[in-house]
Short mmCIF file of C-alpha atoms in Angstrom, two decimals:
data_model
loop_
_atom_site.label_atom_id
_atom_site.label_comp_id
_atom_site.label_asym_id
_atom_site.label_seq_id
_atom_site.Cartn_x
_atom_site.Cartn_y
_atom_site.Cartn_z
CA UNK A 291 -34.32 -3.96 17.95
CA UNK A 292 -32.42 -5.41 15.04
CA UNK A 293 -28.67 -5.49 15.62
CA UNK A 294 -26.40 -3.59 13.20
CA UNK A 295 -23.90 -6.42 13.10
CA UNK A 296 -24.45 -10.13 13.48
CA UNK A 297 -21.53 -12.54 13.59
CA UNK A 298 -22.59 -16.18 13.58
CA UNK A 299 -20.20 -18.96 14.47
CA UNK A 300 -17.29 -17.82 12.33
CA UNK A 301 -14.15 -19.85 11.88
CA UNK A 302 -10.85 -18.74 10.47
CA UNK A 303 -7.50 -20.45 10.28
CA UNK A 304 -4.13 -19.43 8.90
CA UNK A 305 -2.07 -22.25 7.39
CA UNK A 306 -4.05 -24.86 9.29
CA UNK A 307 -3.81 -23.07 12.63
CA UNK A 308 -7.25 -22.15 13.94
CA UNK A 309 -7.40 -18.51 15.00
CA UNK A 310 -11.17 -18.11 15.29
CA UNK A 311 -12.95 -21.25 16.39
CA UNK A 312 -16.61 -20.38 16.37
CA UNK A 313 -17.22 -16.77 17.37
CA UNK A 314 -20.72 -15.30 17.55
CA UNK A 315 -21.73 -11.83 18.60
CA UNK A 316 -24.22 -9.10 17.93
CA UNK A 317 -23.73 -5.37 18.11
CA UNK A 318 -26.69 -3.04 18.41
CA UNK A 319 -26.92 0.54 17.28
CA UNK A 320 -25.10 2.92 19.59
CA UNK A 321 -23.44 0.11 21.47
CA UNK A 322 -19.74 0.02 22.36
CA UNK A 323 -18.31 -3.47 22.58
CA UNK A 324 -14.79 -3.84 23.90
CA UNK A 325 -12.89 -7.00 23.05
CA UNK A 326 -9.98 -7.92 25.27
CA UNK A 327 -7.81 -10.96 25.65
CA UNK A 328 -4.24 -12.19 25.50
CA UNK A 329 -2.27 -11.64 22.32
CA UNK A 330 -2.91 -14.25 19.68
CA UNK A 331 -6.42 -14.91 20.96
CA UNK A 332 -7.94 -13.81 17.65
CA UNK A 333 -9.37 -10.42 18.57
CA UNK A 334 -7.64 -8.49 15.78
CA UNK A 335 -8.52 -11.23 13.30
CA UNK A 336 -12.15 -10.93 14.36
CA UNK A 337 -12.15 -7.21 13.54
CA UNK A 338 -10.39 -7.84 10.23
CA UNK A 339 -12.98 -10.45 9.27
CA UNK A 340 -15.79 -8.04 10.09
CA UNK A 341 -14.78 -5.68 7.33
CA UNK A 342 -13.60 -8.37 4.97
CA UNK A 343 -9.85 -7.85 5.21
CA UNK A 344 -9.70 -11.58 5.97
CA UNK A 345 -11.93 -14.22 4.45
CA UNK A 346 -13.79 -16.38 6.89
CA UNK A 347 -13.67 -20.15 6.43
CA UNK A 348 -17.09 -20.82 7.92
CA UNK A 349 -19.97 -18.97 9.48
CA UNK A 350 -21.71 -15.77 8.57
CA UNK A 351 -21.22 -12.05 9.09
CA UNK A 352 -24.11 -9.69 8.42
CA UNK A 353 -24.03 -5.90 8.46
CA UNK A 354 -27.75 -5.25 8.77
CA UNK A 355 -28.84 -7.67 6.02
CA UNK A 356 -25.67 -7.48 3.95
CA UNK A 357 -23.40 -10.53 4.00
CA UNK A 358 -19.67 -10.05 4.42
CA UNK A 359 -17.42 -12.92 3.43
CA UNK A 360 -14.39 -11.05 2.11
CA UNK A 361 -15.00 -12.40 -1.38
CA UNK A 362 -17.54 -9.97 -2.77
CA UNK A 363 -16.66 -7.96 -5.85
CA UNK A 364 -18.41 -4.92 -4.39
CA UNK A 365 -16.74 -5.25 -1.01
CA UNK A 366 -15.83 -1.58 -1.19
CA UNK A 367 -19.52 -0.67 -0.84
CA UNK A 368 -19.73 -2.52 2.49
CA UNK A 369 -16.46 -1.03 3.68
CA UNK A 370 -17.83 2.45 3.10
CA UNK A 371 -20.20 1.70 5.96
CA UNK A 372 -17.56 0.28 8.30
CA UNK A 373 -14.76 2.50 9.54
CA UNK A 374 -11.52 1.01 10.77
CA UNK A 375 -8.50 2.49 12.52
CA UNK A 376 -5.31 0.53 13.07
CA UNK A 377 -2.45 0.53 15.53
CA UNK A 378 -0.05 1.95 12.92
CA UNK A 379 -2.24 4.99 11.96
CA UNK A 380 -1.69 4.32 8.23
CA UNK A 381 -2.17 7.85 7.11
CA UNK A 382 -1.18 8.30 3.47
CA UNK A 383 2.31 9.80 3.78
CA UNK A 384 2.27 11.55 0.41
CA UNK A 385 -0.86 13.57 1.18
CA UNK A 386 -1.46 16.47 3.48
CA UNK A 387 -3.74 15.88 6.43
CA UNK A 388 -6.69 17.48 4.66
CA UNK A 389 -6.19 15.35 1.53
CA UNK A 390 -6.02 12.26 3.72
CA UNK A 391 -9.37 13.24 5.16
CA UNK A 392 -11.04 14.07 1.85
CA UNK A 393 -9.93 11.06 -0.18
CA UNK A 394 -12.57 8.62 1.04
CA UNK A 395 -15.57 10.98 1.12
CA UNK A 396 -14.85 12.61 -2.26
CA UNK A 397 -13.69 9.54 -4.21
CA UNK A 398 -15.53 6.62 -2.63
CA UNK A 399 -18.72 8.47 -1.65
CA UNK A 400 -18.54 11.15 -4.39
CA UNK A 401 -19.42 13.89 -1.96
CA UNK A 402 -18.59 17.46 -2.88
CA UNK A 403 -15.19 18.73 -1.87
CA UNK A 404 -16.36 22.01 -0.35
CA UNK A 405 -18.99 20.46 1.86
CA UNK A 406 -16.62 17.71 3.06
CA UNK A 407 -13.81 20.18 3.63
CA UNK A 408 -15.98 22.29 5.91
CA UNK A 409 -16.97 19.22 7.89
CA UNK A 410 -13.38 18.03 8.02
CA UNK A 411 -12.19 21.37 9.40
CA UNK A 412 -14.87 21.25 12.03
CA UNK A 413 -13.88 17.75 13.13
CA UNK A 414 -10.19 18.63 13.07
CA UNK A 415 -10.78 21.52 15.44
CA UNK A 416 -12.82 19.29 17.71
CA UNK A 417 -9.82 17.00 18.13
CA UNK A 418 -7.52 20.02 18.50
CA UNK A 419 -5.77 19.78 15.14
CA UNK A 420 -7.27 22.65 13.13
CA UNK A 421 -3.79 24.10 12.54
CA UNK A 422 -2.52 20.82 11.04
CA UNK A 423 -4.86 20.65 8.04
CA UNK A 424 -2.07 21.48 5.59
CA UNK A 425 0.66 19.52 7.38
CA UNK A 426 2.23 16.33 6.04
CA UNK A 427 1.69 13.28 8.26
CA UNK A 428 5.41 12.86 8.97
CA UNK A 429 5.45 16.18 10.84
CA UNK A 430 2.83 14.97 13.33
CA UNK A 431 3.33 13.11 16.59
CA UNK A 432 1.89 9.62 16.98
CA UNK A 433 -1.04 10.88 19.01
CA UNK A 434 -1.81 13.55 16.42
CA UNK A 435 -1.61 11.01 13.58
CA UNK A 436 -4.01 8.71 15.35
CA UNK A 437 -6.50 11.52 15.92
CA UNK A 438 -6.31 12.34 12.22
CA UNK A 439 -6.90 8.67 11.45
CA UNK A 440 -10.01 8.72 13.65
CA UNK A 441 -11.33 11.82 11.89
CA UNK A 442 -10.58 10.20 8.52
CA UNK A 443 -12.69 7.19 9.45
CA UNK A 444 -15.50 9.29 10.93
CA UNK A 445 -15.80 11.50 7.86
CA UNK A 446 -17.12 8.45 6.01
CA UNK A 447 -20.12 8.54 8.41
CA UNK A 448 -19.74 4.83 9.12
CA UNK A 449 -22.49 2.78 10.71
CA UNK A 450 -19.88 0.87 12.65
CA UNK A 451 -16.37 1.83 13.72
CA UNK A 452 -13.70 -0.82 14.37
CA UNK A 453 -10.68 0.20 16.44
CA UNK A 454 -7.78 -2.24 16.50
CA UNK A 455 -5.40 -1.44 19.36
CA UNK A 456 -5.22 2.15 18.31
CA UNK A 457 -2.99 3.25 21.19
CA UNK A 458 -0.61 0.28 21.19
CA UNK A 459 2.11 2.16 19.29
CA UNK A 460 1.82 5.41 21.21
CA UNK A 461 4.01 6.88 23.90
CA UNK A 462 2.12 6.71 27.21
CA UNK A 463 1.48 10.45 27.46
CA UNK A 464 -0.28 10.44 24.09
CA UNK A 465 -2.67 7.63 24.88
CA UNK A 466 -5.27 9.73 26.64
CA UNK A 467 -5.50 12.42 23.93
CA UNK A 468 -6.56 9.68 21.51
CA UNK A 469 -8.82 7.75 23.87
CA UNK A 470 -10.65 10.90 24.93
CA UNK A 471 -11.70 11.34 21.31
CA UNK A 472 -13.07 7.78 21.34
CA UNK A 473 -14.96 8.45 24.56
CA UNK A 474 -16.52 11.54 22.96
CA UNK A 475 -17.59 9.41 20.00
CA UNK A 476 -19.14 6.85 22.34
CA UNK A 477 -21.09 9.59 24.11
CA UNK A 478 -22.44 10.75 20.78
CA UNK A 479 -23.80 7.27 20.16
CA UNK A 480 -21.25 5.89 17.68
CA UNK A 481 -21.47 2.13 17.36
CA UNK A 482 -18.04 0.67 17.97
CA UNK A 483 -16.11 -2.57 18.36
CA UNK A 484 -12.85 -1.84 20.14
CA UNK A 485 -9.84 -4.07 20.69
CA UNK A 486 -7.61 -2.61 23.37
CA UNK A 487 -5.14 -3.36 26.12
CA UNK A 488 -6.01 -0.19 28.05
CA UNK A 489 -8.14 -1.68 30.81
CA UNK A 490 -9.14 1.60 32.49
CA UNK A 491 -10.29 2.91 29.12
CA UNK A 492 -12.13 -0.33 28.38
CA UNK A 493 -13.98 -0.04 31.65
CA UNK A 494 -14.85 3.60 30.96
CA UNK A 495 -16.07 3.21 27.39
CA UNK A 496 -17.62 -0.26 27.18
CA UNK A 497 -21.29 -1.11 27.25
CA UNK A 498 -20.27 -4.72 27.02
CA UNK A 499 -16.94 -6.53 27.37
CA UNK A 500 -15.99 -9.66 25.47
CA UNK A 501 -13.08 -11.65 26.78
CA UNK A 502 -11.53 -13.77 24.05
CA UNK A 503 -9.22 -16.67 24.59
CA UNK A 504 -7.87 -19.15 22.07
CA UNK A 505 -10.25 -18.23 19.27
CA UNK A 506 -13.50 -18.18 21.22
CA UNK A 507 -15.37 -15.71 23.39
CA UNK A 508 -14.68 -17.08 26.83
CA UNK A 509 -16.66 -14.54 28.82
CA UNK A 510 -19.05 -11.73 28.12
CA UNK A 511 -20.55 -9.17 30.43
CA UNK A 512 -21.08 -5.60 31.50
CA UNK A 513 -17.87 -3.71 32.32
CA UNK A 514 -18.57 -3.41 36.04
CA UNK A 515 -19.13 -7.12 36.64
CA UNK A 516 -16.38 -8.12 34.31
CA UNK A 517 -13.65 -5.96 35.75
CA UNK A 518 -14.71 -6.41 39.38
CA UNK A 519 -15.63 -10.05 39.36
CA UNK A 520 -14.82 -11.99 36.22
CA UNK A 521 -16.58 -15.33 36.20
CA UNK A 522 -13.91 -17.39 34.51
CA UNK A 523 -10.57 -18.23 36.05
CA UNK A 524 -8.77 -17.37 32.80
CA UNK A 525 -10.22 -13.87 32.69
CA UNK A 526 -9.24 -13.36 36.32
CA UNK A 527 -5.65 -14.37 35.55
CA UNK A 528 -5.62 -12.12 32.51
CA UNK A 529 -6.81 -9.08 34.45
CA UNK A 530 -4.27 -9.80 37.18
CA UNK A 531 -1.46 -9.57 34.65
CA UNK A 532 -2.14 -5.84 34.49
CA UNK A 533 -1.42 -5.31 38.17
CA UNK A 534 1.97 -5.52 39.78
CA UNK A 535 2.96 -6.45 43.25
CA UNK A 536 5.07 -3.75 44.84
CA UNK A 537 8.76 -4.56 44.75
CA UNK A 538 9.44 -2.72 47.98
CA UNK A 539 6.72 -4.49 49.88
CA UNK A 540 8.30 -7.74 48.82
CA UNK A 541 11.68 -6.60 50.15
CA UNK A 542 10.16 -5.87 53.55
CA UNK A 543 8.41 -9.20 53.73
CA UNK A 544 11.58 -10.98 52.71
CA UNK A 545 13.87 -9.08 55.09
CA UNK A 546 13.25 -11.52 57.92
CA UNK A 547 14.62 -14.44 55.96
CA UNK A 548 18.32 -15.03 56.07
CA UNK A 549 19.90 -15.01 52.67
CA UNK A 550 17.23 -12.85 51.08
CA UNK A 551 18.29 -10.00 48.90
CA UNK A 552 20.93 -12.10 47.24
CA UNK A 553 20.56 -12.74 43.61
CA UNK A 554 19.57 -16.31 43.06
CA UNK B 66 40.72 13.98 -36.56
CA UNK B 67 39.22 14.96 -39.89
CA UNK B 68 36.82 17.74 -38.93
CA UNK B 69 35.81 18.25 -42.52
CA UNK B 70 34.53 14.66 -42.69
CA UNK B 71 32.63 15.13 -39.43
CA UNK B 72 31.07 18.38 -40.63
CA UNK B 73 29.94 16.88 -43.92
CA UNK B 74 28.26 13.86 -42.27
CA UNK B 75 26.58 15.55 -39.36
CA UNK B 76 23.19 15.45 -41.11
CA UNK B 77 23.47 11.66 -41.47
CA UNK B 78 23.85 11.45 -37.73
CA UNK B 79 20.96 13.77 -36.93
CA UNK B 80 18.74 11.65 -39.19
CA UNK B 81 19.95 8.51 -37.40
CA UNK B 82 19.48 10.10 -34.00
CA UNK B 83 15.91 10.93 -34.93
CA UNK B 84 15.19 7.28 -35.79
CA UNK B 85 16.86 6.10 -32.58
CA UNK B 86 15.00 8.61 -30.46
CA UNK B 87 11.60 8.22 -32.10
CA UNK B 88 11.43 4.44 -32.04
CA UNK B 89 13.21 4.35 -28.70
CA UNK B 90 10.51 6.56 -27.19
CA UNK B 91 7.67 4.56 -28.74
CA UNK B 92 9.21 1.46 -27.21
CA UNK B 93 9.71 3.15 -23.84
CA UNK B 94 6.12 4.39 -23.67
CA UNK B 95 4.65 1.02 -24.66
CA UNK B 96 7.02 -0.68 -22.19
CA UNK B 97 5.78 1.51 -19.37
CA UNK B 98 2.16 0.62 -20.11
CA UNK B 99 2.84 -3.09 -20.55
CA UNK B 100 5.10 -3.13 -17.51
CA UNK B 101 2.51 -1.45 -15.30
CA UNK B 102 -0.21 -3.88 -16.38
CA UNK B 103 1.99 -6.93 -15.78
CA UNK B 104 3.10 -5.58 -12.45
CA UNK B 105 -0.48 -4.97 -11.27
CA UNK B 106 -1.53 -8.45 -12.38
CA UNK B 107 1.23 -9.90 -10.26
CA UNK B 108 0.81 -7.55 -7.30
CA UNK B 109 -2.92 -8.23 -7.00
CA UNK B 110 -2.41 -11.92 -7.82
CA UNK B 111 -5.00 -11.83 -10.59
CA UNK B 112 -5.71 -15.49 -11.46
CA UNK B 113 -4.26 -16.67 -14.80
CA UNK B 114 -3.02 -13.18 -15.73
CA UNK B 115 -0.39 -13.23 -13.00
CA UNK B 116 1.05 -16.49 -14.36
CA UNK B 117 1.04 -15.21 -17.92
CA UNK B 118 2.79 -12.04 -16.78
CA UNK B 119 5.38 -14.00 -14.85
CA UNK B 120 6.10 -16.36 -17.73
CA UNK B 121 6.37 -13.48 -20.18
CA UNK B 122 8.76 -11.57 -17.89
CA UNK B 123 11.12 -14.53 -17.54
CA UNK B 124 11.06 -15.16 -21.29
CA UNK B 125 11.69 -11.52 -22.18
CA UNK B 126 14.40 -10.92 -19.61
CA UNK B 127 16.37 -14.04 -20.38
CA UNK B 128 16.60 -13.80 -24.16
CA UNK B 129 18.63 -11.16 -26.00
CA UNK B 130 16.85 -8.42 -27.94
CA UNK B 131 18.78 -9.48 -31.03
CA UNK B 132 17.15 -12.91 -30.92
CA UNK B 133 13.71 -11.41 -30.25
CA UNK B 134 14.07 -9.11 -33.25
CA UNK B 135 15.20 -11.96 -35.51
CA UNK B 136 12.19 -13.94 -34.41
CA UNK B 137 9.81 -11.07 -35.24
CA UNK B 138 11.46 -10.11 -38.50
CA UNK B 139 12.60 -13.46 -39.92
CA UNK B 140 10.61 -16.03 -37.92
CA UNK B 141 7.06 -14.68 -38.05
CA UNK B 142 6.91 -14.36 -41.88
CA UNK B 143 7.31 -18.17 -42.00
CA UNK B 144 3.93 -18.52 -40.32
CA UNK B 145 2.49 -15.82 -42.54
CA UNK B 146 2.81 -12.79 -40.26
CA UNK B 147 4.71 -10.08 -42.02
CA UNK B 148 5.52 -6.93 -40.09
CA UNK B 149 7.38 -3.82 -41.19
CA UNK B 150 10.86 -3.24 -39.76
CA UNK B 151 9.49 -0.30 -37.75
CA UNK B 152 6.71 -2.40 -36.24
CA UNK B 153 9.20 -5.13 -35.37
CA UNK B 154 11.44 -2.54 -33.75
CA UNK B 155 8.70 -1.15 -31.50
CA UNK B 156 7.21 -4.56 -30.67
CA UNK B 157 10.63 -6.02 -29.94
CA UNK B 158 11.69 -3.15 -27.70
CA UNK B 159 8.34 -3.23 -25.90
CA UNK B 160 8.61 -6.99 -25.39
CA UNK B 161 12.00 -6.57 -23.75
CA UNK B 162 11.22 -3.31 -21.95
CA UNK B 163 7.85 -4.36 -20.54
CA UNK B 164 9.57 -7.06 -18.49
CA UNK B 165 12.13 -4.67 -17.07
CA UNK B 166 9.57 -1.95 -16.38
CA UNK B 167 7.27 -4.44 -14.68
CA UNK B 168 10.01 -5.43 -12.27
CA UNK B 169 10.84 -1.77 -11.58
CA UNK B 170 7.19 -0.96 -10.84
CA UNK B 171 6.93 -4.06 -8.70
CA UNK B 172 9.93 -3.09 -6.58
CA UNK B 173 8.12 0.20 -5.96
CA UNK B 174 4.76 -1.38 -5.12
CA UNK B 175 6.32 -4.00 -2.85
CA UNK B 176 8.05 -1.23 -0.92
CA UNK B 177 4.70 0.32 -0.02
CA UNK B 178 3.54 -1.08 3.30
CA UNK B 179 0.69 -3.57 2.96
CA UNK B 180 -1.20 -1.62 5.59
CA UNK B 181 -1.42 1.32 3.16
CA UNK B 182 -3.41 -0.85 0.79
CA UNK B 183 -5.66 -1.95 3.62
CA UNK B 184 -6.13 1.63 4.79
CA UNK B 185 -7.31 2.52 1.30
CA UNK B 186 -9.62 -0.50 1.22
CA UNK B 187 -11.05 0.43 4.61
CA UNK B 188 -12.02 3.82 3.22
CA UNK B 189 -14.21 2.03 0.70
CA UNK B 190 -12.03 2.90 -2.28
CA UNK B 191 -12.34 0.67 -5.31
CA UNK B 192 -9.21 -1.18 -6.34
CA UNK B 193 -8.60 1.27 -9.18
CA UNK B 194 -8.97 4.26 -6.87
CA UNK B 195 -6.67 2.64 -4.34
CA UNK B 196 -4.02 2.10 -7.01
CA UNK B 197 -4.31 5.59 -8.40
CA UNK B 198 -4.47 7.67 -5.24
CA UNK B 199 -2.75 5.58 -2.59
CA UNK B 200 -0.41 2.94 -3.98
CA UNK B 201 1.06 4.24 -7.25
CA UNK B 202 2.18 7.67 -6.02
CA UNK B 203 4.13 6.02 -3.23
CA UNK B 204 5.41 3.20 -5.44
CA UNK B 205 6.66 5.61 -8.09
CA UNK B 206 8.72 7.54 -5.56
CA UNK B 207 10.69 4.35 -4.93
CA UNK B 208 10.66 3.06 -8.49
CA UNK B 209 11.83 6.23 -10.27
CA UNK B 210 15.57 5.48 -10.26
CA UNK B 211 14.98 1.99 -11.67
CA UNK B 212 12.48 3.28 -14.24
CA UNK B 213 14.91 5.89 -15.55
CA UNK B 214 17.71 3.34 -15.68
CA UNK B 215 15.42 1.22 -17.86
CA UNK B 216 14.66 4.16 -20.17
CA UNK B 217 18.37 4.70 -20.78
CA UNK B 218 18.96 0.97 -21.20
CA UNK B 219 16.14 0.67 -23.75
CA UNK B 220 17.27 3.66 -25.81
CA UNK B 221 20.73 2.12 -26.00
CA UNK B 222 19.21 -1.22 -27.01
CA UNK B 223 17.83 0.50 -30.13
CA UNK B 224 21.32 -0.02 -31.56
CA UNK B 225 20.02 -3.52 -32.38
CA UNK B 226 17.56 -1.99 -34.85
CA UNK B 227 20.35 -1.99 -37.42
CA UNK B 228 19.69 -5.71 -37.96
CA UNK B 229 16.24 -4.67 -39.23
CA UNK B 230 17.99 -2.46 -41.78
CA UNK B 231 16.63 0.65 -40.07
CA UNK B 232 18.87 3.68 -40.39
CA UNK B 233 19.30 4.34 -36.69
CA UNK B 234 22.51 5.82 -35.26
CA UNK B 235 24.31 2.50 -35.19
CA UNK B 236 23.48 1.66 -38.78
CA UNK B 237 24.45 5.15 -39.98
CA UNK B 238 27.84 4.72 -38.33
CA UNK B 239 28.30 1.18 -39.64
CA UNK B 240 27.50 2.25 -43.16
CA UNK B 241 29.94 5.15 -43.03
CA UNK B 242 32.68 3.04 -41.50
CA UNK B 243 32.49 0.22 -44.03
CA UNK B 244 32.32 2.64 -46.95
CA UNK B 245 35.93 3.60 -46.32
CA UNK B 246 38.31 4.86 -43.69
CA UNK B 247 37.57 7.45 -41.02
CA UNK B 248 36.84 4.81 -38.38
CA UNK B 249 37.94 7.09 -35.55
CA UNK B 250 35.72 9.96 -36.67
CA UNK B 251 32.76 7.68 -37.26
CA UNK B 252 32.96 6.10 -33.81
CA UNK B 253 33.68 9.43 -32.13
CA UNK B 254 30.50 10.88 -33.60
CA UNK B 255 28.52 7.78 -32.72
CA UNK B 256 29.51 8.00 -29.06
CA UNK B 257 28.87 11.74 -29.05
CA UNK B 258 25.41 11.29 -30.57
CA UNK B 259 24.34 8.74 -27.93
CA UNK B 260 25.67 11.04 -25.22
CA UNK B 261 23.69 13.99 -26.57
CA UNK B 262 20.54 11.85 -26.54
CA UNK B 263 21.02 10.22 -23.16
CA UNK B 264 22.68 12.82 -20.94
CA UNK B 265 19.44 14.85 -20.69
CA UNK B 266 17.62 11.67 -19.62
CA UNK B 267 20.22 11.06 -16.91
CA UNK B 268 19.91 14.64 -15.79
CA UNK B 269 16.13 14.37 -15.63
CA UNK B 270 16.53 11.23 -13.53
CA UNK B 271 18.78 13.00 -11.05
CA UNK B 272 16.48 15.99 -10.78
CA UNK B 273 13.37 13.85 -10.30
CA UNK B 274 15.09 11.76 -7.65
CA UNK B 275 16.22 14.86 -5.80
CA UNK B 276 12.74 16.37 -5.91
CA UNK B 277 11.22 13.18 -4.58
CA UNK B 278 13.82 13.02 -1.84
CA UNK B 279 13.07 16.54 -0.64
CA UNK B 280 9.35 15.99 -1.00
CA UNK B 281 10.14 13.02 1.31
CA UNK B 282 7.03 11.23 2.41
CA UNK B 283 8.85 10.06 5.48
CA UNK B 284 8.31 6.34 5.03
CA UNK B 285 11.54 4.37 5.01
CA UNK B 286 13.36 7.57 4.28
CA UNK B 287 15.02 9.99 6.64
CA UNK B 288 14.87 13.61 5.60
#
């Protein structure tokens, strides 16, 4: 089957510093690709290049057979097919939740207000926010804002959804209410590219995991193999940084040594 | 104070106030349009246009209106362009005001988080739609105090129109003063007339600011 998205050997640098150094990937319809890696490895830049928020220096990005370079005059037509949600929610603060949701479909896609409003209400209730339709964004919690942002992107009926660390700014107890929405979307067959630092979520949602390091994809695999037995040493180290040795265990082990327990 | 003198010349002042207000408002409206266009050219870094806008703004802000008016009224006829005093007045005020309005709009636009622009772009909005629905409403909330300050400033600058021999408030007062005595009354009425014109503008500014504050979008603003 033809992939929805094809990224071929793209390069991108900022002020002479290479951020993407030859990245290639394909995403098929209904597939969920999770991109992980240390900060600064280029994963957010990769997503931003995919919908043309950054221009690529070299290489090629194709959404079906449409080229994306970030230079096109009709870039907005491509972006209508690619949804994106950011870490900072970026709801429009001067508009009520419902107007946030309707702006794209009614202005960019010229869909009728009534029809879109009905769909928006339905999606709001699915994410548990039916009572917030007339609220201003500033009255919502972070988790609620991010769910609205997801609904806003989905109402455009995108072919591909890009999620850039969407829970990174949330208090821990709000993370799952947002990620559960994403898992529902994945079950419904939404095609997604997700950058995240939530490893348990990554494992649960991914069809395929890409590990990026220093501007290239260093490892690629199914979630089970990747999280259980990463092939590269660098990926192993990265995954280990999410686990902690118990402080108390260490105390016990150290207790035999004279002088332990003192601050060095 | 000679109240009789004041009473008998009040119609001169209302005529002058009308000239001041009318040409002041024309200038303000044209300034807002010119300012917005220049500001957008700079904000979106439109090639060539952004440099022209920048150059124009520096030229307009750093030369006095008096000099600009002289240039339009006395300079241009030398190269064969003859404009009426009224046209010179509106063009001159717009030339000066556009620069100030552009900077006021820009302060508003720059205060809107860049991610708002990207969020609009990600929804597939065209640039014009993004400006109209996402960026400008938020920019205006920040820019309103500066925009109103410019309106008041520009209406006061109309006092320069007297060099074009237009019978605005300033020229009415000057004429009365030089035609004999009553300096105190003449200046008292002049100040009073400007106050009557401009206090409502100040009041409107305060009310608009207060409304925007209570409407509070919640970005960079605690409610």
